[in-house]
CSV table of C-alpha atoms in Angstrom, one decimal:
chain,number,residue,atom,x,y,z
E,1222,UNK,CA,46.3,156.0,86.1
E,1223,UNK,CA,45.3,155.0,82.6
E,1224,UNK,CA,41.8,154.0,83.8
E,1225,UNK,CA,41.1,157.7,83.9
E,1226,UNK,CA,42.0,158.2,80.2
E,1227,UNK,CA,38.3,158.2,79.0
E,1228,UNK,CA,37.3,161.0,81.4
E,1229,UNK,CA,40.4,162.9,80.5
E,1230,UNK,CA,39.8,162.4,76.8
E,1231,UNK,CA,36.2,163.8,77.0
E,1232,UNK,CA,37.5,166.9,78.8
E,1233,UNK,CA,40.3,167.3,76.3
E,1234,UNK,CA,38.0,166.8,73.3
E,1235,UNK,CA,35.4,169.2,74.5
E,1236,UNK,CA,38.2,171.8,74.6
E,1237,UNK,CA,40.4,171.2,71.7
E,1238,UNK,CA,37.6,169.9,69.4
E,1239,UNK,CA,39.9,167.5,67.5
E,1240,UNK,CA,40.1,163.8,68.2
E,1241,UNK,CA,43.8,163.3,67.4
E,1242,UNK,CA,44.7,166.4,69.3
E,1243,UNK,CA,42.6,165.3,72.3
E,1244,UNK,CA,44.5,162.0,72.4
E,1245,UNK,CA,47.8,163.8,72.3
E,1246,UNK,CA,46.6,166.0,75.2
E,1247,UNK,CA,45.6,162.9,77.2
E,1248,UNK,CA,49.0,161.3,76.7
E,1249,UNK,CA,50.9,164.5,77.5
E,1250,UNK,CA,48.9,164.9,80.6
E,1251,UNK,CA,49.6,161.3,81.8
E,1252,UNK,CA,53.3,161.8,81.2
E,1253,UNK,CA,53.2,165.1,83.1
E,1254,UNK,CA,51.4,163.4,85.9
E,1255,UNK,CA,53.9,160.5,86.1
E,1256,UNK,CA,56.8,162.9,86.0
E,1257,UNK,CA,55.4,164.9,88.9
E,1258,UNK,CA,53.9,162.1,90.9
E,1259,UNK,CA,56.2,163.1,93.8
E,1260,UNK,CA,54.3,166.5,93.9
E,1261,UNK,CA,50.9,164.7,94.3
E,1262,UNK,CA,50.2,165.2,98.0
E,1263,UNK,CA,46.9,163.3,98.0
E,1264,UNK,CA,44.9,166.5,99.0
E,1265,UNK,CA,42.5,165.6,96.1
E,1266,UNK,CA,41.8,162.3,94.4
E,1267,UNK,CA,44.2,161.1,91.7
E,1268,UNK,CA,41.3,161.4,89.2
E,1269,UNK,CA,40.8,165.1,90.1
E,1270,UNK,CA,44.5,165.8,89.9
E,1271,UNK,CA,44.8,164.2,86.5
E,1272,UNK,CA,41.7,166.0,85.2
E,1273,UNK,CA,43.1,169.3,86.4
E,1274,UNK,CA,46.4,168.6,84.5
E,1275,UNK,CA,44.3,167.5,81.4
E,1276,UNK,CA,42.2,170.7,81.5
E,1277,UNK,CA,45.2,172.9,81.8
E,1278,UNK,CA,47.1,171.0,79.1
E,1279,UNK,CA,44.1,171.1,76.7
E,1280,UNK,CA,43.7,174.9,77.2
E,1281,UNK,CA,47.4,175.6,76.6
E,1282,UNK,CA,47.3,173.2,73.6
E,1283,UNK,CA,44.4,175.0,72.1
E,1284,UNK,CA,46.1,178.4,72.5
E,1285,UNK,CA,49.3,177.1,71.0
E,1286,UNK,CA,47.4,175.6,68.0
E,1287,UNK,CA,45.5,178.9,67.5
E,1288,UNK,CA,48.8,180.9,67.8
E,1289,UNK,CA,50.6,178.6,65.3
E,1290,UNK,CA,47.8,178.6,62.7
E,1291,UNK,CA,48.9,181.2,60.2
E,1292,UNK,CA,46.5,180.0,57.6
E,1293,UNK,CA,42.9,180.8,58.7
E,1294,UNK,CA,41.7,177.6,57.1
E,1295,UNK,CA,44.0,175.6,59.5
E,1296,UNK,CA,42.6,177.3,62.6
E,1297,UNK,CA,40.2,175.2,64.6
E,1298,UNK,CA,36.8,176.8,64.2
E,1299,UNK,CA,33.5,176.4,66.0
E,1300,UNK,CA,32.3,173.8,63.7
E,1301,UNK,CA,35.2,171.4,64.1
E,1302,UNK,CA,33.8,169.3,66.9
E,1303,UNK,CA,30.4,168.8,65.2
E,1304,UNK,CA,32.2,167.7,62.1
E,1305,UNK,CA,34.7,165.4,63.9
E,1306,UNK,CA,32.5,163.5,66.3
E,1307,UNK,CA,30.5,161.5,63.7
E,1308,UNK,CA,27.0,162.6,64.7
E,1309,UNK,CA,25.7,162.6,61.2
E,1310,UNK,CA,22.1,161.5,61.1
E,1311,UNK,CA,21.4,162.9,64.6
E,1312,UNK,CA,20.3,166.4,64.0
E,1313,UNK,CA,19.9,167.1,67.7
E,1314,UNK,CA,23.5,165.9,68.4
E,1315,UNK,CA,24.8,168.1,65.6
E,1316,UNK,CA,23.0,171.1,67.1
E,1317,UNK,CA,24.3,170.2,70.6
E,1318,UNK,CA,27.9,169.9,69.3
E,1319,UNK,CA,27.7,173.3,67.6
E,1320,UNK,CA,26.2,174.8,70.8
E,1321,UNK,CA,28.9,173.2,72.9
E,1322,UNK,CA,31.5,174.9,70.7
E,1323,UNK,CA,30.0,178.3,71.6
E,1324,UNK,CA,30.8,177.8,75.3
E,1325,UNK,CA,34.2,178.9,76.8
E,1326,UNK,CA,36.7,176.2,77.7
E,1327,UNK,CA,36.1,176.4,81.5
E,1328,UNK,CA,32.3,176.0,81.1
E,1329,UNK,CA,32.8,173.1,78.7
E,1330,UNK,CA,34.9,171.3,81.3
E,1331,UNK,CA,32.4,172.0,84.0
E,1332,UNK,CA,29.6,170.6,81.9
E,1333,UNK,CA,31.5,167.5,81.0
E,1334,UNK,CA,32.7,166.8,84.6
E,1335,UNK,CA,29.2,167.3,86.0
E,1336,UNK,CA,26.8,166.0,83.3
E,1337,UNK,CA,28.9,163.2,81.8
E,1338,UNK,CA,31.4,162.2,84.6
E,1339,UNK,CA,28.9,162.9,87.4
E,1340,UNK,CA,31.5,164.6,89.7
E,1341,UNK,CA,30.2,166.5,92.8
E,1342,UNK,CA,30.3,170.3,92.6
E,1343,UNK,CA,33.0,170.5,95.3
E,1344,UNK,CA,35.2,168.1,93.4
E,1345,UNK,CA,34.7,170.0,90.1
E,1346,UNK,CA,35.6,173.3,91.9
E,1347,UNK,CA,38.8,171.7,93.3
E,1348,UNK,CA,39.7,170.2,90.0
E,1349,UNK,CA,39.4,173.4,88.1
E,1350,UNK,CA,40.5,175.8,90.8
E,1351,UNK,CA,37.3,177.8,91.0
E,1352,UNK,CA,34.6,178.3,93.5
E,1353,UNK,CA,31.5,176.1,93.9
E,1354,UNK,CA,29.1,179.0,93.2
E,1355,UNK,CA,30.9,179.7,90.0
E,1356,UNK,CA,30.7,176.0,89.0
E,1357,UNK,CA,26.9,176.0,89.6
E,1358,UNK,CA,26.3,179.3,87.8
E,1359,UNK,CA,28.4,178.3,84.8
E,1360,UNK,CA,26.7,174.9,84.7
E,1361,UNK,CA,23.2,176.3,84.7
E,1362,UNK,CA,24.0,178.9,82.1
E,1363,UNK,CA,25.5,176.2,79.9
E,1364,UNK,CA,22.5,173.9,80.2
E,1365,UNK,CA,20.2,176.8,79.3
E,1366,UNK,CA,22.4,177.7,76.3
E,1367,UNK,CA,22.3,174.1,75.0
E,1368,UNK,CA,18.6,174.0,75.5
E,1369,UNK,CA,18.1,177.2,73.7
E,1370,UNK,CA,20.4,176.2,70.8
E,1371,UNK,CA,18.8,172.8,70.3
E,1372,UNK,CA,15.3,174.2,70.5
E,1373,UNK,CA,15.9,177.1,68.1
E,1374,UNK,CA,17.8,174.7,65.7
E,1375,UNK,CA,15.0,172.2,65.8
E,1376,UNK,CA,12.4,174.8,64.9
E,1377,UNK,CA,14.3,175.8,61.7
H,1350,UNK,CA,26.9,186.6,78.9
H,1351,UNK,CA,24.6,188.9,80.8
H,1352,UNK,CA,21.7,187.2,82.5
H,1353,UNK,CA,20.2,187.1,85.9
H,1354,UNK,CA,22.0,184.0,87.2
H,1355,UNK,CA,24.7,185.9,89.1
H,1356,UNK,CA,21.9,187.5,91.2
H,1357,UNK,CA,20.3,184.2,92.2
H,1358,UNK,CA,20.5,183.1,95.8
H,1359,UNK,CA,22.3,179.8,96.6
H,1360,UNK,CA,19.0,178.1,97.2
H,1361,UNK,CA,17.4,179.4,94.0
H,1362,UNK,CA,20.5,178.3,92.1
H,1363,UNK,CA,20.3,174.8,93.5
H,1364,UNK,CA,16.6,174.6,92.7
H,1365,UNK,CA,17.3,175.8,89.1
H,1366,UNK,CA,20.0,173.2,88.7
H,1367,UNK,CA,17.9,170.4,90.1
H,1368,UNK,CA,15.1,171.4,87.6
H,1369,UNK,CA,17.5,171.5,84.7
H,1370,UNK,CA,19.0,168.1,85.8
H,1371,UNK,CA,21.6,166.3,83.7
H,1372,UNK,CA,19.5,165.7,80.6
H,1373,UNK,CA,22.4,166.3,78.3
H,1374,UNK,CA,24.7,163.7,79.8
H,1375,UNK,CA,24.0,160.9,77.4
H,1376,UNK,CA,24.0,163.2,74.3
H,1377,UNK,CA,27.3,164.8,75.4
H,1378,UNK,CA,28.8,161.4,75.9
H,1379,UNK,CA,27.7,160.5,72.4
H,1380,UNK,CA,29.3,163.7,71.0
H,1381,UNK,CA,32.5,163.1,73.0
H,1382,UNK,CA,32.7,159.5,72.1
H,1383,UNK,CA,35.9,157.8,73.4
H,1384,UNK,CA,37.7,155.4,71.0
H,1385,UNK,CA,37.4,151.8,72.2
H,1386,UNK,CA,41.1,151.2,72.5
H,1387,UNK,CA,42.0,154.5,74.0
H,1388,UNK,CA,43.0,153.2,77.5
H,1389,UNK,CA,45.3,150.5,76.2
H,1390,UNK,CA,46.8,152.7,73.5
H,1391,UNK,CA,47.3,155.6,75.9
H,1392,UNK,CA,49.0,153.3,78.5
H,1393,UNK,CA,51.3,151.9,75.9
H,1394,UNK,CA,52.3,155.3,74.5
H,1395,UNK,CA,52.9,156.7,78.0
H,1396,UNK,CA,55.0,153.7,78.9
H,1397,UNK,CA,57.1,154.1,75.7
H,1398,UNK,CA,57.5,157.8,76.3
H,1399,UNK,CA,58.6,157.4,79.9
H,1400,UNK,CA,61.0,154.6,79.0
H,1401,UNK,CA,62.5,156.8,76.2
H,1402,UNK,CA,62.9,159.7,78.7
H,1403,UNK,CA,64.5,157.3,81.2
H,1404,UNK,CA,67.0,156.0,78.7
H,1405,UNK,CA,67.8,159.5,77.6
H,1406,UNK,CA,68.2,160.6,81.2
H,1407,UNK,CA,70.6,157.7,81.9
H,1408,UNK,CA,72.5,158.4,78.8
H,1409,UNK,CA,72.9,162.0,79.7
H,1410,UNK,CA,74.0,161.1,83.2
H,1411,UNK,CA,76.7,158.7,81.8
H,1412,UNK,CA,77.9,161.3,79.4
H,1413,UNK,CA,78.1,163.8,82.2
H,1414,UNK,CA,80.1,161.4,84.4
H,1415,UNK,CA,82.4,160.5,81.5
H,1416,UNK,CA,83.0,164.2,80.7
H,1417,UNK,CA,83.8,165.0,84.3
H,1418,UNK,CA,86.2,162.1,84.5
H,1419,UNK,CA,88.0,163.3,81.3
H,1420,UNK,CA,88.2,166.8,82.6
H,1421,UNK,CA,89.7,165.6,85.9
H,1422,UNK,CA,92.3,163.5,84.1
H,1423,UNK,CA,93.3,166.4,81.8
H,1424,UNK,CA,93.5,168.9,84.7
H,1425,UNK,CA,95.8,166.7,86.9
H,1426,UNK,CA,99.6,166.5,86.4
H,1427,UNK,CA,100.3,163.6,84.1
H,1428,UNK,CA,103.4,162.7,86.1
H,1429,UNK,CA,102.7,161.4,89.6
H,1430,UNK,CA,104.5,163.3,92.4
H,1431,UNK,CA,107.8,161.6,93.4
H,1432,UNK,CA,108.0,160.1,96.8
H,1433,UNK,CA,111.0,160.7,99.0
H,1434,UNK,CA,112.5,157.4,98.1
H,1435,UNK,CA,112.3,158.2,94.4
H,1436,UNK,CA,113.8,161.7,94.7
H,1437,UNK,CA,117.3,160.5,95.5
H,1438,UNK,CA,117.7,162.9,98.3
H,1439,UNK,CA,121.3,162.1,99.1
H,1440,UNK,CA,120.8,159.0,101.2
H,1441,UNK,CA,123.0,156.0,100.1
């Protein structure tokens, strides 16, 4: 199961936008998966099942962190990912990271699962519990947003 | 986000996706860089956590069995019931 950790980490990091927190999410998701392995009926692949648990865990973790943050300076903001992923020196990557942060959590997962992990649309839809048309629409919209953000940033 | 994407037909959506391709894949992977030792570290942490839970669960089970045994002993009459031969029921 741990061979899926990198894919889970990328999904988690795209959502929680903090490397340490993303690692916690992956570990928590793996533990949840092991503890509920009896409930895994093999209707989807083990990878999809684990990615679904990771996505849900990451979203709930992000909400919990936001709820717990009483100090506004402790709250994860939209610049966290860009600052945390060590893309200094790559202006285009910094712009992309900032643009990624403007997308909602579901769209980020769709983008990562398709454009980084290369999952088919059907599998993404099953993993995230949404329809295939919604996956496609969100993906196209996200790609256009990223394109727009990088181009407008590069022109400045 | 209000745009015209929701109004696209399935074919038009597929065409637009094919045209936009996966050009961000490598850059996104660079942004979401995975630590080299993540898989090993994760496997170790999960193994430790599951083992700790297993030990805790076994300990709880043992405590539970122990407590039920003590309750059973406390609830029962400390003196065993006398048998007819012990009662001295008049027989010589």
